[in-house]
Amino acid sequence: MALHVMHVSSEVYPFSKTGGLADVLGALPLEQAKLGQNGESAQVTVVSPWYGRLGGGLKPEYLAQFEVPGMAEPSQVGRIVQGGVTYLFIKQKGFEGPELYGLANDLERFVYFCKAIPFAVAALELRPDIVHAHDWGSGLLPALLRFTPVPPQMQGVKTVFTIHNLQYQGRWNPWDVLSWSGLPADLVHPDGLEFYGDVNLLKAGVVYSDAVTTVSPGYAQEITTLEYGEKLEGVLWRTQQEGRLHGILNGLDMERWNPETDPYAPFEGLEGKARVKQELLKSLKLESRPTLGLISRFAQQKGVDLVIEALGELLEDWNVIILGNGDVFPERVLTLLGKYVPGLHFRQGYDEALAHRIYAGVDAFLMPSRFEPCGLAQMISMRYGTLPIARDTGGLHDTVTPDIGFLFPDATYESLLEGTNRALEVFQQRPQEWRSRMEAAMTLDWSWRKGASEYLELYRRLIAG
Ligand code: ADP
Ligand code: GLC
């Protein structure tokens, strides 16, 4: 019997994206649909908000209008079908703009987004077997399915909740959450929705779903500890003890990230990569030297500040190319330094084309993360023969092996420099070894095949009870 999996997420590539969450939703469902065609038989739907500006160059086909309890205006649902996956977009008041998050009414927007889903499903006469919700934006959905009146086809449906990032929890005033969601007030207790006086939407997902996953086995262990638990370690530890917490390693869209067919910096073999590097350095007016890249959201998690601290020493030996945006302080410091300091190129912003050229053109890629649930950037780098120099944590620990990349133990600039120096020694003293590392990196298989099967297996176990 075909299993109908319905993913729910606030971002999905190529329609909306702020980080790796979008990449996962842009790749995992496609792979699950493909597995479906190979006999495991899955029907895959992804539900996401219909933002004012959707990427990908397609417009959803309008399907239906429906009412959501508590909302004055009706909601609408549209559809795009691609690669065997059905993407449903929920159009509602509050989502007219291009921004995904950071608005004053974020809570209201995402509560109503979650509330709309069972009614959109009913309007379209769908019948999902599994609802797979991702991160805080869809964290309330499992609780809504259990504790509020929903159409019959959504009653008792099994739920999976995936934590992509424990630092974004969605904390709000309990009365606002209760009044918008319609959830009963007696759920606001320490084993339920309550969290240090607030209601926590990510915690709601953890507590009220049938299974909880996170995006690497390493991070699944780490989040049950004080160091990484973001105050949810107790809840997560209990979840693990109950056998409800699983670590499933993310994969990559191996076609989207393929050096041979790359739309911005295509190359074949190591000679091709050397040419792409030359072109990149020339276009950025950098000298021919060993070159480091970093592409990231600027958030405390990512350790861009450690790179700034280490920059003086790094620039003695390397060019450093940085692409990113987010926190204002590193943006301002790097903009200033980028203007006056030779060997440093900083581009502030989100730039898909430049990102491809950096992944393809630099020698090594920096990821000095304080924590990293999985990390996709290191996998992308390796696909392009770029060796990661990464902090030994979470998903970086699970994906960067010492025969290919360079792990360093601490989130300090000294530890980072120890890592880059080790890499530099190989790059300069043992070029043959560097070449073999590159070749090995480029043959690694990061496809979603294994991860997609692991999720399907988990769904089947839940359904079988
Ligand atoms: P996270 O999800 O924590 O941001 P990941 O490594 O999982 O980290 O995924 C980040 C994704 O976002 C990668 O696809 C990366 O290439 C992309 N990305 C991050 N910052 C930028 C940027 N400034 N421009 C283009 N792409 C970016
Ligand atoms: C998060 C994490 C990142 C992970 C991504 C996709 O944003 O920070 O480590 O790769 O989600 O799961």
Coordinates of C-alpha atoms and ligand atoms in Angstrom, one line a residue:
M1 CA 0.0 0.0 0.0
A2 CA 1.3 3.4 -0.9
L3 CA 2.4 5.4 2.1
H4 CA 1.4 9.1 2.0
V5 CA 4.0 11.3 3.7
M6 CA 3.2 14.9 4.3
H7 CA 6.1 17.1 5.2
V8 CA 5.4 20.5 6.8
S9 CA 8.1 23.2 6.8
S10 CA 8.4 27.0 6.9
E11 CA 11.1 26.8 4.1
V12 CA 11.6 24.6 1.0
Y13 CA 14.1 25.1 -1.7
P14 CA 13.8 26.5 -4.4
F15 CA 10.6 28.3 -3.3
S16 CA 11.9 29.8 0.0
K17 CA 15.2 29.5 1.9
T18 CA 17.2 31.0 4.7
G19 CA 19.4 27.9 5.4
G20 CA 19.9 24.2 5.3
L21 CA 16.3 23.5 6.4
A22 CA 15.2 24.6 2.9
D23 CA 17.8 22.4 1.2
V24 CA 16.7 19.3 3.2
L25 CA 13.0 20.0 2.2
G26 CA 14.1 20.5 -1.4
A27 CA 15.9 17.1 -1.6
L28 CA 14.6 14.5 0.9
P29 CA 11.0 14.5 -0.4
L30 CA 12.3 14.1 -4.0
E31 CA 14.3 11.1 -2.9
Q32 CA 11.4 9.6 -1.0
A33 CA 9.2 9.9 -4.1
K34 CA 12.0 8.2 -6.1
L35 CA 12.1 5.4 -3.6
G36 CA 8.4 5.2 -4.0
Q37 CA 8.8 4.5 -7.7
N38 CA 11.3 1.8 -6.9
G39 CA 8.7 -0.4 -5.1
E40 CA 8.8 1.0 -1.6
S41 CA 5.8 3.0 -2.7
A42 CA 5.5 6.4 -1.2
Q43 CA 3.4 9.4 -2.1
V44 CA 5.0 12.6 -1.0
T45 CA 3.6 16.1 -0.3
V46 CA 5.3 19.1 1.1
V47 CA 3.3 21.9 2.7
S48 CA 4.7 25.4 3.2
P49 CA 3.6 29.0 3.5
W50 CA 2.7 30.8 0.2
Y51 CA 5.1 33.8 0.8
G52 CA 4.7 37.0 -1.1
R53 CA 7.8 36.1 -3.2
L54 CA 8.4 32.5 -4.1
G55 CA 11.6 31.5 -5.8
G56 CA 12.1 28.8 -8.4
G57 CA 10.3 30.7 -11.2
L58 CA 6.9 28.9 -10.9
K59 CA 3.6 30.1 -9.7
P60 CA 1.4 27.7 -7.7
E61 CA -1.9 26.6 -9.4
Y62 CA -4.8 27.8 -7.2
L63 CA -6.8 24.8 -5.9
A64 CA -9.2 25.7 -3.1
Q65 CA -10.4 28.2 -0.5
F66 CA -11.2 27.0 3.1
E67 CA -12.0 28.3 6.5
V68 CA -9.6 28.0 9.5
P69 CA -11.3 28.2 13.0
G70 CA -10.6 31.5 14.6
M71 CA -9.5 33.3 11.4
A72 CA -11.7 36.0 10.0
E73 CA -10.4 35.7 6.4
P74 CA -10.5 32.5 4.5
S75 CA -7.2 30.7 3.6
Q76 CA -6.3 29.4 0.2
V77 CA -4.2 26.6 -1.1
G78 CA -2.1 26.3 -4.3
R79 CA -0.1 23.5 -5.8
I80 CA 3.1 22.9 -7.8
V81 CA 4.0 19.3 -8.8
Q82 CA 7.6 18.6 -9.6
G83 CA 9.8 15.5 -9.7
G84 CA 7.0 13.4 -8.4
V85 CA 6.5 15.6 -5.3
T86 CA 3.4 17.7 -4.6
Y87 CA 4.1 21.1 -3.1
L88 CA 1.2 22.7 -1.4
F89 CA 1.3 26.4 -0.5
I90 CA -1.0 27.9 2.1
K91 CA -1.9 31.5 1.4
Q92 CA -2.9 33.5 4.5
K93 CA -3.0 36.9 5.9
G94 CA 0.4 37.8 7.3
F95 CA 2.4 36.0 4.6
E96 CA 2.1 38.7 1.9
G97 CA 5.7 39.9 2.2
P98 CA 8.9 38.3 1.1
E99 CA 10.3 37.8 4.7
L100 CA 10.1 34.4 6.2
Y101 CA 10.7 35.3 9.8
G102 CA 11.4 38.2 12.1
L103 CA 8.1 40.0 11.9
A104 CA 6.2 41.2 14.9
N105 CA 3.3 38.8 14.2
D106 CA 5.5 35.7 13.7
L107 CA 3.7 33.7 16.4
E108 CA 0.2 34.4 14.9
R109 CA 1.4 33.7 11.4
F110 CA 2.9 30.3 12.2
V111 CA 0.1 29.2 14.6
Y112 CA -2.4 29.9 11.8
F113 CA -0.2 28.2 9.2
C114 CA -0.2 25.0 11.4
K115 CA -3.9 25.3 12.1
A116 CA -4.7 25.6 8.4
I117 CA -3.1 22.3 7.4
P118 CA -5.7 19.8 8.6
F119 CA -8.4 21.9 6.9
A120 CA -6.4 22.3 3.7
V121 CA -6.0 18.5 3.7
A122 CA -9.8 18.1 4.1
A123 CA -10.6 20.6 1.4
L124 CA -8.4 18.6 -1.0
E125 CA -9.7 15.3 0.2
L126 CA -6.2 14.0 1.0
R127 CA -5.3 11.3 3.4
P128 CA -1.8 11.4 4.8
D129 CA -0.5 8.4 6.8
I130 CA 2.4 10.4 8.3
V131 CA 2.8 14.1 9.1
H132 CA 6.4 15.0 9.2
A133 CA 6.9 18.5 10.8
H134 CA 10.2 20.4 10.8
D135 CA 11.5 22.9 13.3
W136 CA 9.6 25.5 15.4
G137 CA 7.5 26.9 12.6
S138 CA 5.5 23.7 12.4
G139 CA 6.2 22.6 16.0
L140 CA 2.6 23.1 17.1
L141 CA 1.1 20.9 14.5
P142 CA 1.4 17.5 16.4
A143 CA -0.3 19.1 19.5
L144 CA -3.1 20.6 17.3
L145 CA -3.7 17.2 15.8
R146 CA -4.1 15.6 19.2
F147 CA -5.9 18.3 21.2
T148 CA -8.1 20.4 18.9
P149 CA -11.0 19.3 16.7
V150 CA -9.7 18.4 13.2
P151 CA -11.3 16.8 10.2
P152 CA -11.6 13.0 10.4
Q153 CA -8.8 12.1 7.9
M154 CA -6.3 13.9 10.2
Q155 CA -7.4 12.3 13.4
G156 CA -4.9 9.9 14.8
V157 CA -2.4 10.4 12.0
K158 CA 1.2 9.5 13.2
T159 CA 3.6 12.4 13.5
V160 CA 7.4 12.8 13.2
F161 CA 9.1 16.0 14.3
T162 CA 12.6 16.9 13.1
I163 CA 14.9 19.2 15.0
H164 CA 17.2 21.0 12.5
N165 CA 18.3 23.7 15.0
L166 CA 17.7 23.7 18.7
Q167 CA 18.6 27.3 19.1
Y168 CA 15.5 28.6 17.3
Q169 CA 12.7 27.4 19.6
G170 CA 9.9 29.9 19.1
R171 CA 9.1 31.1 22.7
W172 CA 6.0 33.2 23.3
N173 CA 3.6 34.3 25.9
P174 CA 1.3 31.4 26.9
W175 CA -1.9 33.4 26.6
D176 CA -1.2 34.5 23.1
V177 CA -0.4 30.9 22.0
L178 CA -3.5 29.6 23.7
S179 CA -5.9 32.2 22.3
W180 CA -4.6 31.8 18.7
S181 CA -4.2 28.1 18.7
G182 CA -7.3 27.0 20.6
L183 CA -5.2 24.5 22.6
P184 CA -6.5 23.7 26.1
A185 CA -4.9 25.7 28.9
D186 CA -4.1 22.6 30.9
L187 CA -1.3 21.7 28.4
V188 CA 0.7 24.6 29.9
H189 CA 2.8 22.7 32.4
P190 CA 6.5 21.7 32.6
D191 CA 5.9 18.3 30.9
G192 CA 3.8 20.0 28.2
L193 CA 4.0 23.3 26.4
E194 CA 5.5 25.3 29.3
F195 CA 9.1 26.4 29.2
Y196 CA 10.5 28.9 31.8
G197 CA 7.2 30.8 31.9
D198 CA 6.7 30.8 28.2
V199 CA 5.3 28.4 25.7
N200 CA 7.9 26.8 23.5
L201 CA 6.8 25.7 20.0
L202 CA 9.9 23.5 19.4
K203 CA 9.3 21.8 22.7
A204 CA 5.7 21.3 21.7
G205 CA 6.9 19.3 18.7
V206 CA 9.2 17.2 20.8
V207 CA 6.6 16.4 23.5
Y208 CA 3.6 15.7 21.3
S209 CA 4.9 13.9 18.3
D210 CA 5.2 10.1 18.0
A211 CA 8.9 10.2 17.1
V212 CA 11.5 12.9 17.2
T213 CA 14.5 13.0 14.9
T214 CA 17.5 15.2 14.4
V215 CA 19.8 15.6 11.5
S216 CA 22.9 13.6 12.5
P217 CA 23.6 10.8 15.0
G218 CA 26.2 12.9 16.7
Y219 CA 23.9 15.8 17.4
A220 CA 21.2 13.4 18.6
Q221 CA 23.5 12.4 21.4
E222 CA 24.8 16.0 22.1
I223 CA 21.3 17.5 22.6
T224 CA 20.7 15.4 25.6
T225 CA 23.6 17.1 27.4
L226 CA 23.9 20.4 29.3
E227 CA 26.5 21.7 26.8
Y228 CA 24.3 21.4 23.7
G229 CA 20.7 21.0 25.1
E230 CA 19.7 24.7 25.0
K231 CA 17.8 24.1 28.3
L232 CA 15.8 21.3 26.6
E233 CA 18.4 18.6 27.5
G234 CA 16.1 17.1 30.2
V235 CA 13.1 16.8 27.9
L236 CA 15.3 15.4 25.1
W237 CA 17.0 13.0 27.5
R238 CA 13.6 11.6 28.5
T239 CA 12.6 11.4 24.8
Q240 CA 15.7 9.4 24.2
Q241 CA 15.0 7.1 27.2
E242 CA 11.5 6.5 25.8
G243 CA 13.2 5.4 22.5
R244 CA 11.5 8.3 20.6
L245 CA 14.7 10.2 19.6
H246 CA 16.6 9.2 16.5
G247 CA 19.6 10.7 14.6
I248 CA 19.3 10.4 10.8
L249 CA 22.1 12.0 8.8
N250 CA 21.1 14.5 6.2
G251 CA 22.0 14.0 2.6
L252 CA 22.6 16.3 -0.3
D253 CA 20.9 16.9 -3.7
M254 CA 23.8 15.4 -5.6
E255 CA 22.5 16.8 -8.9
R256 CA 22.1 20.4 -7.7
W257 CA 25.6 20.2 -6.3
N258 CA 27.5 18.5 -9.1
P259 CA 30.8 20.1 -10.4
E260 CA 30.3 18.6 -13.9
T261 CA 26.9 20.2 -14.5
D262 CA 27.3 23.2 -12.2
P263 CA 25.5 26.2 -13.7
Y264 CA 28.0 28.8 -12.3
A265 CA 31.4 27.0 -12.1
P266 CA 31.4 23.8 -14.0
F267 CA 34.6 21.7 -14.1
E268 CA 35.9 18.2 -14.6
G269 CA 38.8 16.7 -12.7
L270 CA 41.5 18.5 -10.7
E271 CA 42.9 20.4 -13.6
G272 CA 39.4 21.8 -14.2
K273 CA 39.2 22.8 -10.5
A274 CA 42.6 24.6 -10.8
R275 CA 41.2 26.7 -13.7
V276 CA 38.0 27.5 -11.7
K277 CA 40.2 28.7 -8.8
Q278 CA 42.3 30.9 -11.1
E279 CA 39.1 32.5 -12.5
L280 CA 37.7 33.1 -9.1
L281 CA 40.9 34.7 -7.7
K282 CA 41.2 36.8 -10.8
S283 CA 37.7 38.1 -10.7
L284 CA 38.1 39.0 -7.0
K285 CA 41.5 40.5 -7.6
L286 CA 43.3 38.1 -5.3
E287 CA 46.8 36.8 -5.8
S288 CA 47.5 33.2 -6.6
R289 CA 47.9 31.7 -3.1
P290 CA 46.3 28.9 -0.9
T291 CA 42.7 30.0 -0.5
L292 CA 40.1 29.5 2.2
G293 CA 36.4 29.9 1.8
L294 CA 33.5 30.5 4.2
I295 CA 29.8 30.7 3.3
S296 CA 27.4 31.1 6.2
R297 CA 24.6 32.7 8.0
F298 CA 26.2 35.0 10.5
A299 CA 24.9 33.6 13.8
Q300 CA 26.8 32.8 17.0
Q301 CA 26.5 29.1 16.1
K302 CA 28.7 29.5 13.1
G303 CA 31.8 31.0 14.7
V304 CA 32.5 33.7 12.2
D305 CA 33.9 35.8 15.1
L306 CA 36.6 33.1 15.5
V307 CA 37.7 33.6 11.9
I308 CA 37.8 37.4 12.5
E309 CA 40.0 36.8 15.6
A310 CA 42.3 34.5 13.6
L311 CA 42.3 36.7 10.5
G312 CA 45.8 38.3 11.1
E313 CA 47.5 34.9 11.2
L314 CA 45.3 33.4 8.5
L315 CA 46.1 36.1 6.0
E316 CA 49.9 35.5 6.3
D317 CA 49.5 32.3 4.5
W318 CA 46.0 32.2 2.8
N319 CA 43.6 34.3 0.8
V320 CA 40.3 34.3 2.7
I321 CA 37.0 34.6 0.9
I322 CA 33.9 35.1 3.0
L323 CA 30.2 35.2 1.8
G324 CA 27.5 35.7 4.4
N325 CA 25.1 37.9 6.3
G326 CA 23.1 38.1 9.5
D327 CA 24.5 39.5 12.7
V328 CA 25.5 43.1 12.2
F329 CA 28.8 43.1 14.1
P330 CA 30.7 40.7 11.9
E331 CA 29.0 42.3 8.8
R332 CA 30.4 45.7 9.8
V333 CA 33.9 44.5 10.8
L334 CA 34.3 42.4 7.7
T335 CA 33.1 45.2 5.4
L336 CA 35.7 47.5 6.8
L337 CA 38.5 44.9 6.7
G338 CA 37.5 43.8 3.3
K339 CA 38.1 47.3 2.0
Y340 CA 41.6 47.8 3.3
V341 CA 43.2 44.4 4.0
P342 CA 44.9 42.6 1.1
G343 CA 44.1 38.9 0.7
L344 CA 40.6 39.2 2.2
H345 CA 37.4 39.3 0.1
F346 CA 34.1 39.8 1.8
R347 CA 30.7 39.8 0.1
Q348 CA 27.8 40.6 2.4
G349 CA 24.6 39.0 1.4
Y350 CA 23.0 35.9 0.1
D351 CA 24.4 35.0 -3.3
E352 CA 23.7 31.6 -4.8
A353 CA 26.0 32.1 -7.8
L354 CA 29.0 33.3 -5.8
A355 CA 28.4 30.4 -3.3
H356 CA 28.8 27.9 -6.2
R357 CA 31.9 29.6 -7.4
I358 CA 33.5 29.6 -3.9
Y359 CA 32.7 26.0 -3.2
A360 CA 34.2 25.1 -6.5
G361 CA 37.2 27.5 -6.5
V362 CA 38.8 27.5 -3.1
D363 CA 41.2 24.9 -1.6
A364 CA 39.7 24.5 1.8
F365 CA 36.4 25.5 3.5
L366 CA 36.1 26.8 7.1
M367 CA 33.4 25.7 9.5
P368 CA 34.3 26.7 13.0
S369 CA 30.9 26.0 14.3
R370 CA 30.1 26.2 18.1
F371 CA 27.5 23.5 17.4
E372 CA 26.3 22.0 14.1
P373 CA 23.2 19.8 13.9
C374 CA 24.4 18.4 10.5
G375 CA 25.8 21.0 8.2
L376 CA 25.5 20.8 4.5
A377 CA 28.3 23.2 3.5
Q378 CA 31.0 20.8 4.4
M379 CA 29.4 18.1 2.2
I380 CA 29.0 20.5 -0.7
S381 CA 32.6 21.5 -0.4
M382 CA 33.9 17.9 -0.5
R383 CA 31.7 17.3 -3.6
Y384 CA 33.8 20.0 -5.3
G385 CA 37.1 18.7 -4.0
T386 CA 37.4 21.5 -1.4
L387 CA 38.7 20.1 1.9
P388 CA 36.8 21.1 5.0
I389 CA 38.6 22.5 8.1
A390 CA 35.9 22.1 10.7
R391 CA 35.3 22.1 14.4
D392 CA 34.9 18.5 15.7
T393 CA 31.2 18.7 16.7
G394 CA 27.8 17.3 15.8
G395 CA 27.3 16.5 12.1
L396 CA 30.8 17.8 11.3
H397 CA 32.2 15.0 13.4
D398 CA 29.9 12.5 11.6
T399 CA 30.9 13.6 8.0
V400 CA 34.4 15.0 8.1
T401 CA 36.9 12.1 8.3
P402 CA 40.6 12.8 9.1
D403 CA 41.8 11.1 5.8
I404 CA 40.0 13.9 3.9
G405 CA 39.4 17.0 6.0
F406 CA 40.8 18.6 9.1
L407 CA 38.9 18.6 12.4
F408 CA 40.0 20.8 15.3
P409 CA 38.6 20.3 18.9
D410 CA 37.6 23.7 20.3
A411 CA 35.5 26.7 19.3
T412 CA 38.5 29.1 19.8
Y413 CA 40.6 30.9 17.4
E414 CA 43.7 29.1 18.6
S415 CA 42.2 25.7 17.9
L416 CA 41.0 27.0 14.5
L417 CA 44.6 28.1 13.7
E418 CA 45.9 24.8 14.7
G419 CA 43.5 23.2 12.2
T420 CA 44.4 25.6 9.3
N421 CA 48.1 25.1 10.0
R422 CA 47.8 21.4 9.8
A423 CA 46.0 21.8 6.5
L424 CA 48.6 24.3 5.2
E425 CA 51.4 21.9 6.0
V426 CA 49.8 19.2 3.8
F427 CA 48.9 21.7 1.1
Q428 CA 52.5 23.0 0.9
Q429 CA 54.7 20.1 1.9
R430 CA 52.7 17.1 0.6
P431 CA 50.9 18.2 -2.5
Q432 CA 50.4 14.6 -3.6
E433 CA 48.6 13.8 -0.4
W434 CA 46.4 16.9 -0.9
R435 CA 45.5 15.7 -4.4
S436 CA 44.5 12.3 -3.1
R437 CA 42.4 13.8 -0.4
M438 CA 40.6 15.9 -3.0
E439 CA 40.1 12.9 -5.2
A440 CA 38.7 10.9 -2.3
A441 CA 36.4 13.8 -1.3
M442 CA 34.9 14.0 -4.8
T443 CA 34.0 10.4 -4.9
L444 CA 32.0 10.4 -1.6
D445 CA 28.3 9.7 -1.9
W446 CA 26.2 12.2 0.1
S447 CA 22.9 11.2 -1.7
W448 CA 19.7 11.1 0.3
R449 CA 19.1 7.4 -0.6
K450 CA 20.2 6.0 2.9
G451 CA 18.5 8.8 4.9
A452 CA 15.3 8.7 2.9
S453 CA 15.0 4.9 3.5
E454 CA 15.7 5.4 7.2
Y455 CA 12.8 7.9 7.5
L456 CA 10.5 5.6 5.5
E457 CA 11.4 2.7 7.9
L458 CA 10.7 4.9 10.9
Y459 CA 7.3 5.9 9.4
R460 CA 6.4 2.2 8.8
R461 CA 7.3 1.3 12.4
L462 CA 5.1 4.1 13.8
I463 CA 2.2 3.1 11.6
A464 CA 2.6 -0.6 12.6
G465 CA 2.5 0.6 16.2
Ligands
ADP1 P1 22.5 26.2 8.3 O1 21.3 25.5 7.8 O2 22.8 26.1 9.7 O3 22.6 27.6 7.8 P2 23.9 24.3 6.5 O4 25.4 24.1 6.2 O5 23.1 23.1 6.8 O6 23.8 25.5 7.6 O7 23.2 24.9 5.2 C1 23.5 26.2 4.7 C2 23.0 26.3 3.3 O8 22.8 27.7 3.0 C3 24.0 25.8 2.3 O9 23.3 25.4 1.1 C4 24.8 27.1 2.0 O10 25.5 27.0 0.8 C5 23.7 28.2 2.0 N1 24.2 29.5 2.4 C6 24.4 30.0 3.6 N2 24.7 31.3 3.5 C7 24.7 31.7 2.2 C8 24.9 32.9 1.5 N3 25.3 34.0 2.1 N4 24.8 32.9 0.2 C9 24.5 31.7 -0.5 N5 24.2 30.6 0.1 C10 24.3 30.5 1.5
GLC2 C1 20.1 23.7 10.5 C2 21.4 23.4 11.0 C3 22.3 22.7 10.0 C4 21.6 21.6 9.3 C5 20.3 22.2 8.6 C6 19.5 21.2 7.8 O1 19.9 25.0 10.0 O2 22.1 24.5 11.6 O3 23.4 22.1 10.7 O4 22.4 21.1 8.2 O5 19.5 22.7 9.6 O6 19.1 20.1 8.6

